[in-house]
Coordinates of C-alpha atoms in Angstrom, one line a residue:
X223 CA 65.6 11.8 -9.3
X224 CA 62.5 14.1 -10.1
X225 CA 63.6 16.6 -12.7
X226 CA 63.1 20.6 -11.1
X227 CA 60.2 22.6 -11.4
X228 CA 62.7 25.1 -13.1
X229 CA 63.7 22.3 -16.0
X230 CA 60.1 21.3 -16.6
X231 CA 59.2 24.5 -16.8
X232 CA 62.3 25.4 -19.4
X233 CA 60.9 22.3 -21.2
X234 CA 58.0 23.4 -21.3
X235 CA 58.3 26.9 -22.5
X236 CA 60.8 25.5 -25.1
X237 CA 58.3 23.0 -26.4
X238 CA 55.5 25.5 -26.4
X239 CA 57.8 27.3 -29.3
X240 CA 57.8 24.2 -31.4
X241 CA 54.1 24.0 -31.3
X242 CA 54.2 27.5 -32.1
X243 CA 56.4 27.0 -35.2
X244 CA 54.1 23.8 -36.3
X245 CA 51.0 24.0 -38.7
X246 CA 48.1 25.6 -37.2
X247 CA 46.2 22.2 -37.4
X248 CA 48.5 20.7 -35.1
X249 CA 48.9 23.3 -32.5
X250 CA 45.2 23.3 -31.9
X251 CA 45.4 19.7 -31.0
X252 CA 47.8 20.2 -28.5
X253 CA 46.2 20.5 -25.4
X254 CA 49.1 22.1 -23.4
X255 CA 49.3 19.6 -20.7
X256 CA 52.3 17.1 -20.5
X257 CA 51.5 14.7 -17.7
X258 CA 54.8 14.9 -16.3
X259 CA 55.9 11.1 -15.0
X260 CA 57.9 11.0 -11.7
X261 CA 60.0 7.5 -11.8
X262 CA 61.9 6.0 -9.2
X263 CA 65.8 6.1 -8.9
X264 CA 68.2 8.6 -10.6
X265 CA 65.4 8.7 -13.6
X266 CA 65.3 12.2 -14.8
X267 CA 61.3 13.1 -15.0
X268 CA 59.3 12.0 -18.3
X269 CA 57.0 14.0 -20.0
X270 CA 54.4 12.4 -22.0
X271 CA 53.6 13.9 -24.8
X272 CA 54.8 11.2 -27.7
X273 CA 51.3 10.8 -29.2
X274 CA 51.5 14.4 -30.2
X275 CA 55.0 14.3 -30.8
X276 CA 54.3 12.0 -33.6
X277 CA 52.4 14.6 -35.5
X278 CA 55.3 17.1 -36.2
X279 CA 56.9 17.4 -39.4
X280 CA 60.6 16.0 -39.1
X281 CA 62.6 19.1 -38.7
X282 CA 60.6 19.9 -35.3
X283 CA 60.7 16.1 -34.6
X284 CA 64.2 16.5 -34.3
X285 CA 63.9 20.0 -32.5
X286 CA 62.1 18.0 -30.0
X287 CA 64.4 15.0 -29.7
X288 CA 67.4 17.8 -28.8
X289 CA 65.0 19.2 -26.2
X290 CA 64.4 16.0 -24.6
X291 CA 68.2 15.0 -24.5
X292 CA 69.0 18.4 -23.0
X293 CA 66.5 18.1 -20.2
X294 CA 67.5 14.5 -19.6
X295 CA 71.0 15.4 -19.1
X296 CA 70.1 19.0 -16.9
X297 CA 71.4 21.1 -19.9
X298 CA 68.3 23.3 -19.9

């Protein structure tokens, strides 16, 4: 089950506003595109962005994690 273009669209204007609130350094190495992975069966879509993901301080790590879990479940 591909995720809407609504929800990836929610994701993605919610995850722009934790690069926002990151350092300056890392929101210049984001390069805004997430490479959004359709899988097969009642998968909700995946967006790949972990490499960066990686780079946020632990308080937006775990803003991110909540976002993720939201759009997994349809709660955006």
């Amino acid at each position: 089950m591909a995720s809407s273009q609504a929800q990836k669209d929610k994701f993605e204007q919610a995850f722009q506003e934790i690069i926002e609130a990151s350092s300056t350094g890392i929101a210049m190495k984001w390069t805004g595109q997430y490479h959004w992975v359709d899988l097969p069966g009642n998968t909700p879509s995946q967006p790949k962005v972990d490499a960066f993901v990686k780079l946020l301080p632990g308080e937006l790590k775990d803003r991110y994690v909540s976002l993720l879990n939201n759009f997994k479940h349809n709660r955006l």
